[in-house]
PDB file of C-alpha atoms in Angstrom:
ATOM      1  CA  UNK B  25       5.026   2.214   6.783  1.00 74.00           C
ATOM      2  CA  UNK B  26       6.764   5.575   5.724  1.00 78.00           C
ATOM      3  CA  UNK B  27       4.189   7.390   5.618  1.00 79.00           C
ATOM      4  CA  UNK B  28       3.097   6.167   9.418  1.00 75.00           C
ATOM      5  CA  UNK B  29       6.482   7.075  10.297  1.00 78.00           C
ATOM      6  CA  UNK B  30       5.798  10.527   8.465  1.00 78.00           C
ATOM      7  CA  UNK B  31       2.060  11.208  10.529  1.00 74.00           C
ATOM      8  CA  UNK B  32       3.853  10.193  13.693  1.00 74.00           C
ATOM      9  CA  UNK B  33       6.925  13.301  13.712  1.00 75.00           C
ATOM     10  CA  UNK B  34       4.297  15.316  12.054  1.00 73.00           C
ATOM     11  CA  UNK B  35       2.353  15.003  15.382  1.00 68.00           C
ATOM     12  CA  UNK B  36       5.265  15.300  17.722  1.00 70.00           C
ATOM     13  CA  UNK B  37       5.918  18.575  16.328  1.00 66.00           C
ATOM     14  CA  UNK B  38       8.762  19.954  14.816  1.00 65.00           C
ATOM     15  CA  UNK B  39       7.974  19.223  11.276  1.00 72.00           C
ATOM     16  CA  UNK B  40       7.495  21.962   8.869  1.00 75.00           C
ATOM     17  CA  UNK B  41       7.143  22.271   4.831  1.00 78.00           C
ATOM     18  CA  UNK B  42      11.068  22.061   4.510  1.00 83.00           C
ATOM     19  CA  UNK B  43      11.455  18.918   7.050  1.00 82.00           C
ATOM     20  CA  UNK B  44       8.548  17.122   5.485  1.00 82.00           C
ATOM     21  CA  UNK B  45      10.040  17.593   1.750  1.00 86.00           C
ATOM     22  CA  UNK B  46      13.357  16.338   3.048  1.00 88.00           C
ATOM     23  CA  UNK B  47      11.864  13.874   4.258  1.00 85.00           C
ATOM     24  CA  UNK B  48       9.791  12.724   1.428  1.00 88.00           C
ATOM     25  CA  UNK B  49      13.122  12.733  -0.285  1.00 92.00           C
ATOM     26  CA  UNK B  50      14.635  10.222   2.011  1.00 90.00           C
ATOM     27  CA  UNK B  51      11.468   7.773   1.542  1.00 89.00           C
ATOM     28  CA  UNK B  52      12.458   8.284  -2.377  1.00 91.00           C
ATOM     29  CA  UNK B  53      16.243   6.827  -1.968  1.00 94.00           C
ATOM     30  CA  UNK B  54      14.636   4.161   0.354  1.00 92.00           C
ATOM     31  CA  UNK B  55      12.131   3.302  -2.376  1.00 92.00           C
ATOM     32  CA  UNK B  56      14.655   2.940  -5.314  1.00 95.00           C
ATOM     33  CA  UNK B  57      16.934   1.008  -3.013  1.00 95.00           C
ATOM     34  CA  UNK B  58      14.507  -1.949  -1.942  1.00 94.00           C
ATOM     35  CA  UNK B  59      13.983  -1.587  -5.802  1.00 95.00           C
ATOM     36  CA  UNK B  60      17.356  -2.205  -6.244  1.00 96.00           C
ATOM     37  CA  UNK B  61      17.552  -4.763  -3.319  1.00 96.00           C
ATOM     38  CA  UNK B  62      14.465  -6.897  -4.767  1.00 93.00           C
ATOM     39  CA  UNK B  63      15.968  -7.127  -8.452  1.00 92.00           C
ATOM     40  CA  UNK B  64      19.160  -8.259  -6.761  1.00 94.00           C
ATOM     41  CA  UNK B  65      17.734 -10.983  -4.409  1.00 92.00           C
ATOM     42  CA  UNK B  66      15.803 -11.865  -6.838  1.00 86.00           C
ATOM     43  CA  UNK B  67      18.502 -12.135 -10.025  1.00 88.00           C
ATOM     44  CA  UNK B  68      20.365 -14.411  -7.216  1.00 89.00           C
ATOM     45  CA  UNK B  69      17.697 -16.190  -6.319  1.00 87.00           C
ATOM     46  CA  UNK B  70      16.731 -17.166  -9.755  1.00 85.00           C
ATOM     47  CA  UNK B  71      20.271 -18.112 -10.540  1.00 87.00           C
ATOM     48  CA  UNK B  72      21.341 -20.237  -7.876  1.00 88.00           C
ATOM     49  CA  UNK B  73      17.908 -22.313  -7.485  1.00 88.00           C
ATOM     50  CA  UNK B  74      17.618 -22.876 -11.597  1.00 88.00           C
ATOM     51  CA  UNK B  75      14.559 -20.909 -11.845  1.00 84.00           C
ATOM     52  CA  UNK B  76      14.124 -20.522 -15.646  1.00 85.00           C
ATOM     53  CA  UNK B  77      12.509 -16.425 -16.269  1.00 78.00           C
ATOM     54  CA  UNK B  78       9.551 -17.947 -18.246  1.00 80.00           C
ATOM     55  CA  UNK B  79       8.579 -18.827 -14.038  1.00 83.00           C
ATOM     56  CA  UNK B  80       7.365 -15.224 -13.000  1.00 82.00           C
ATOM     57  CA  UNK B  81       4.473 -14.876 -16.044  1.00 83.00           C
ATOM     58  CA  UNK B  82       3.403 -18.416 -15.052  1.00 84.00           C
ATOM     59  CA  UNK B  83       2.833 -17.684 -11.613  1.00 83.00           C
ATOM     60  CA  UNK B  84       1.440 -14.379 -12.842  1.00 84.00           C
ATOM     61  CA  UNK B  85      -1.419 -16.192 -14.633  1.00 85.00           C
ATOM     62  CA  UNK B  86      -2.012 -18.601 -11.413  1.00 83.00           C
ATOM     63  CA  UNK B  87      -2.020 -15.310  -9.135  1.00 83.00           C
ATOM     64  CA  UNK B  88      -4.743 -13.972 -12.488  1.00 85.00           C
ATOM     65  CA  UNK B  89      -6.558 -16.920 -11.993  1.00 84.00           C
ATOM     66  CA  UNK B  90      -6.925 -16.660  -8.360  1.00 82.00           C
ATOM     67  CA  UNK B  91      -7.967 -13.038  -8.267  1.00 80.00           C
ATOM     68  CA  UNK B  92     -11.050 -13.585 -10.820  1.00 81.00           C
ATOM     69  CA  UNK B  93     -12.423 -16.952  -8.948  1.00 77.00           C
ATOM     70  CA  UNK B  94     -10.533 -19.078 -12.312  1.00 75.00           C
ATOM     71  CA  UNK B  95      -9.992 -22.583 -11.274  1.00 69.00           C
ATOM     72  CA  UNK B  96     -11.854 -22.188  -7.241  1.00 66.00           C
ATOM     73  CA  UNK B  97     -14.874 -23.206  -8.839  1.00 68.00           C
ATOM     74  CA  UNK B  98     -15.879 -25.992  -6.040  1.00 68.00           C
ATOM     75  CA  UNK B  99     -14.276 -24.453  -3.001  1.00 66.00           C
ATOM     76  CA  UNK B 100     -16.548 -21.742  -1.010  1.00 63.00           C
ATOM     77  CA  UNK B 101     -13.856 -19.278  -0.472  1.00 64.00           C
ATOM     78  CA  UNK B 102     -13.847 -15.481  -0.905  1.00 68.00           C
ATOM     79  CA  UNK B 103     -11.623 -15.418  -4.943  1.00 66.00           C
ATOM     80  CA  UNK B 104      -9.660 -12.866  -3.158  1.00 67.00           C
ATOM     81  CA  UNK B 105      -8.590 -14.496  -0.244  1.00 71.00           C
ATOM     82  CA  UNK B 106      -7.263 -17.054  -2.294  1.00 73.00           C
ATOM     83  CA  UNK B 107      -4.491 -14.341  -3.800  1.00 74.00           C
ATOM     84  CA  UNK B 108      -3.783 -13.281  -0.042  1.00 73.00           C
ATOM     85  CA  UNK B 109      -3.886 -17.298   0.991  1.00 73.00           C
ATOM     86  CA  UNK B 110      -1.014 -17.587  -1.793  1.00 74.00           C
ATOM     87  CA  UNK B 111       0.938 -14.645  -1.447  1.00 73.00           C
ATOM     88  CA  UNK B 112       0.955 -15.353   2.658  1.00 72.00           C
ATOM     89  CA  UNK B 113      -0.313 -11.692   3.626  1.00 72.00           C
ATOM     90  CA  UNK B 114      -1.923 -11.505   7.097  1.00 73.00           C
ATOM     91  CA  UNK B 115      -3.408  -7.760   7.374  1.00 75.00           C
ATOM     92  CA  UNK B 116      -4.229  -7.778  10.959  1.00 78.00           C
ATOM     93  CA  UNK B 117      -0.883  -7.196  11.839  1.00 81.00           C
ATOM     94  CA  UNK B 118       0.123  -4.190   9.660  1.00 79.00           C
ATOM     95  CA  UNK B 119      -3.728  -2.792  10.955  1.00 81.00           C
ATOM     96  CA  UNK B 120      -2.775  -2.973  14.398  1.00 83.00           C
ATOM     97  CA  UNK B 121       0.578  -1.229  14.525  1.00 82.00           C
ATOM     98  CA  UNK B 122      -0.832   1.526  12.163  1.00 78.00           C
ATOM     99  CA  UNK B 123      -3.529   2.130  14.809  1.00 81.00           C
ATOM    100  CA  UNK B 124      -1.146   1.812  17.462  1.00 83.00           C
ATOM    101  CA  UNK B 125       1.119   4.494  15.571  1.00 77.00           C
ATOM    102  CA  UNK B 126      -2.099   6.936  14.692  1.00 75.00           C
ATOM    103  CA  UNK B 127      -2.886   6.556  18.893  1.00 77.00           C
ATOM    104  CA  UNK B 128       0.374   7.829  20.027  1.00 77.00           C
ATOM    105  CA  UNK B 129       0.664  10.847  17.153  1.00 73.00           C
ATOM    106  CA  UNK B 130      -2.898  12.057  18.752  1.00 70.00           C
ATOM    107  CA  UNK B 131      -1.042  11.906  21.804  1.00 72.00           C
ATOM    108  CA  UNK B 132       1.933  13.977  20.728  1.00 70.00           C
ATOM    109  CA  UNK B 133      -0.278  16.636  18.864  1.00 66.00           C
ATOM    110  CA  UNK B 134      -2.329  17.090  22.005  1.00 65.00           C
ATOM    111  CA  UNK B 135       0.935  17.521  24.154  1.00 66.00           C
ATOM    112  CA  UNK B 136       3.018  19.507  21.353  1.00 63.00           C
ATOM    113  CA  UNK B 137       0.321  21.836  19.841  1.00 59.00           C
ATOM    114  CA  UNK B 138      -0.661  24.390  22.464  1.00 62.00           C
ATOM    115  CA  UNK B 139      -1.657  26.716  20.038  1.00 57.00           C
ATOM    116  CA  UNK B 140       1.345  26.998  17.712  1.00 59.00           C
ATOM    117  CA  UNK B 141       0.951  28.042  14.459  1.00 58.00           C
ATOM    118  CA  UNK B 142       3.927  26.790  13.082  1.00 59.00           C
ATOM    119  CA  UNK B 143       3.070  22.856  14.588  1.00 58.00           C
ATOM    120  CA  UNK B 144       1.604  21.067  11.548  1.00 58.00           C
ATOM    121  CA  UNK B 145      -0.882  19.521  13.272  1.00 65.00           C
ATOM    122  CA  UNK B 146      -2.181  22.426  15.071  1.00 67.00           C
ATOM    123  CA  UNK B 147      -5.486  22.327  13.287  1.00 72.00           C
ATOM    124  CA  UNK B 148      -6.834  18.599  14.498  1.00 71.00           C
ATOM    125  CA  UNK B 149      -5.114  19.171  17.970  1.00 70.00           C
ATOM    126  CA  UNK B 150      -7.143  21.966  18.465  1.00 72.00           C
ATOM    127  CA  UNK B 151     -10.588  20.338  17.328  1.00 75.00           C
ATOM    128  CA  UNK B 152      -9.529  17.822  19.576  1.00 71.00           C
ATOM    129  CA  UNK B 153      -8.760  19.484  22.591  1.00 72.00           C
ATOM    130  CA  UNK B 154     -12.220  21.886  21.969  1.00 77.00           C
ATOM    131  CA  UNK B 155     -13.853  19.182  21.531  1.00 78.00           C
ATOM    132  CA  UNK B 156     -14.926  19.098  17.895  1.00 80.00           C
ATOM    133  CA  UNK B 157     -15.980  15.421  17.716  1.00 81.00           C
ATOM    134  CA  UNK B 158     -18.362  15.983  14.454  1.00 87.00           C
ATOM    135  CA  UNK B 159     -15.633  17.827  12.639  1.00 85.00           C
ATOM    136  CA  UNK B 160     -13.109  14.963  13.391  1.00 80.00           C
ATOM    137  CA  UNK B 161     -15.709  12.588  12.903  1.00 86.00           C
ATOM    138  CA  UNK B 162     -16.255  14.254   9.219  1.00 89.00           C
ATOM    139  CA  UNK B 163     -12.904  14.268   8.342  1.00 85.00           C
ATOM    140  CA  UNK B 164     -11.972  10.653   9.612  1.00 83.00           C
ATOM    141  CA  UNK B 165     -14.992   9.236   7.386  1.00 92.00           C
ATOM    142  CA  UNK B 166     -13.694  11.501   4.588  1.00 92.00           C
ATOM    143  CA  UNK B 167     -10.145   9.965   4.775  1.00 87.00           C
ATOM    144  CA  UNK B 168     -11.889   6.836   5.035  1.00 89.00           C
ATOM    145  CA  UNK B 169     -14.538   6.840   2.167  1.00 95.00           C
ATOM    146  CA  UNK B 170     -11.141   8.202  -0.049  1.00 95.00           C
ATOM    147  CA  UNK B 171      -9.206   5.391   1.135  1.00 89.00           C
ATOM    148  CA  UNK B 172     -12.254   2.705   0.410  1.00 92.00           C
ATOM    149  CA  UNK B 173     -12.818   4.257  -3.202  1.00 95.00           C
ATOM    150  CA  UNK B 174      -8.931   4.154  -3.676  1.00 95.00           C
ATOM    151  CA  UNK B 175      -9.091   0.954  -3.077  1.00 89.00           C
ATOM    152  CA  UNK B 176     -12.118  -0.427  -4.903  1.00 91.00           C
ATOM    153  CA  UNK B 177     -11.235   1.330  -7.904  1.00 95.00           C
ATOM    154  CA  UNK B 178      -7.651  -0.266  -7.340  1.00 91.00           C
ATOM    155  CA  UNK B 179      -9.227  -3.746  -7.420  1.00 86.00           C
ATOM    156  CA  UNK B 180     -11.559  -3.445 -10.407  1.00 90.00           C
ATOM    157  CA  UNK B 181      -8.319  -1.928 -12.148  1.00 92.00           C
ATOM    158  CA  UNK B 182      -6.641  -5.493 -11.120  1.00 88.00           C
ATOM    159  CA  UNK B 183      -9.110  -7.259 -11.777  1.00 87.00           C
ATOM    160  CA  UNK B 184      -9.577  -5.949 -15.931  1.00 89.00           C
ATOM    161  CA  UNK B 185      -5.394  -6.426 -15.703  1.00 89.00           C
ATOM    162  CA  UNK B 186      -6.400 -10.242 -14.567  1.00 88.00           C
ATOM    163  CA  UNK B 187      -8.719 -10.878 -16.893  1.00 88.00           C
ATOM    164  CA  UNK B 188      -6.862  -9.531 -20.285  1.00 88.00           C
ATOM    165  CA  UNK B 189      -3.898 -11.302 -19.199  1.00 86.00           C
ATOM    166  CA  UNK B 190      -5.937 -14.976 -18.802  1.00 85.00           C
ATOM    167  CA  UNK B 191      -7.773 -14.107 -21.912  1.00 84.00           C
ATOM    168  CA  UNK B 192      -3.821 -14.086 -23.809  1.00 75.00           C
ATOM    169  CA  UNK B 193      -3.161 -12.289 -26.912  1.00 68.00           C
ATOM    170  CA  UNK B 194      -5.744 -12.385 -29.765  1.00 54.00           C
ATOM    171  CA  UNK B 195      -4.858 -15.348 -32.331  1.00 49.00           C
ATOM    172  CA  UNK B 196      -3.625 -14.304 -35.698  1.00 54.00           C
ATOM    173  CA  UNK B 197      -3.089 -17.331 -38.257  1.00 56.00           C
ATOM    174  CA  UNK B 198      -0.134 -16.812 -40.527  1.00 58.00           C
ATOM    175  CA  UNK B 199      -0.494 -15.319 -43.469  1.00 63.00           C
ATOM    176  CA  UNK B 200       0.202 -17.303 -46.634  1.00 60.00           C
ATOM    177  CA  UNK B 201       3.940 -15.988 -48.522  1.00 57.00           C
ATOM    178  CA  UNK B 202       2.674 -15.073 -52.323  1.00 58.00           C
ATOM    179  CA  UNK B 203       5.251 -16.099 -54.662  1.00 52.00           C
TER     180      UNK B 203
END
């Protein structure tokens, strides 16, 4: 959502190497404190409801399980939709307001740019406003195809993480004590 937030000022112009580090610094102190806020509501959460710790790698292994297709045997269902079914994540939502937020920073580059070097964004307002479909095109499948492999490579990565943690640590009997 930050970095939405980041494309859209970028477009309205204004933003420049200096604004966009600062700014990259403030999404750094946001990001440590929902760290922070998470371990706290969760600590208190934990305490006051009797949740023993030894809950969170148990639900691990069920959220394991649902990712590699472990225990959906009979049901027809997608083993990945199960993890979003769980975890209650719609995506539809979140797509919509990022394209609503990539519509209105096109806007503000075509109003803003006019040719100004200094405007980040100069570059696609002005393939825009010439006309430059292909080039824009190119680049938008580009971003796209980078996000796609990001993300496929993200899920395998999961997926190996899912499957060493359901296959447990490697059994070692004890060894006998020679007296």
């Amino acid at each position: 959502f930050l970095l939405l937030i980041l494309i859209l000022n970028c477009f309205q112009g204004g933003m420049n190497t200096a604004k966009i580090m600062e700014y990259m610094r403030v999404c750094g102190i946001v990001l440590v404190a929902e760290l922070a806020a998470d371990w706290i509501k969760h600590s208190f959460i934990t305490k006051f409801n009797f949740i023993k710790s030894s809950t969170y790698p148990e639900y691990a292994l069920i959220l394991a399980g649902d990712l590699t297709g472990i225990g959906h045997e009979g049901i027809d269902l997608n083993h990945t939709h199960a993890v979003v079914k769980r975890l209650g994540f719609s995506q539809i939502p979140v797509v919509c307001v990022m394209l609503r937020f990539m519509y209105e920073a096109v806007r503000y580059a075509i109003v803003f740019s006019h040719g100004d070097t200094e405007y980040f964004f100069n570059t696609f307002a002005f393939w825009y406003s010439e006309g430059r479909w292909a080039t824009l095109a190119g680049l938008m499948l580009g971003v796209f195809l980078l996000t796609l492999v990001t993300k496929i490579v993200l899920g395998f990565a999961l997926l190996g993480v899912a499957r060493k943690m359901l296959e447990g640590p490697a059994y070692v009997p004890p060894q006998e004590e020679k007296s």
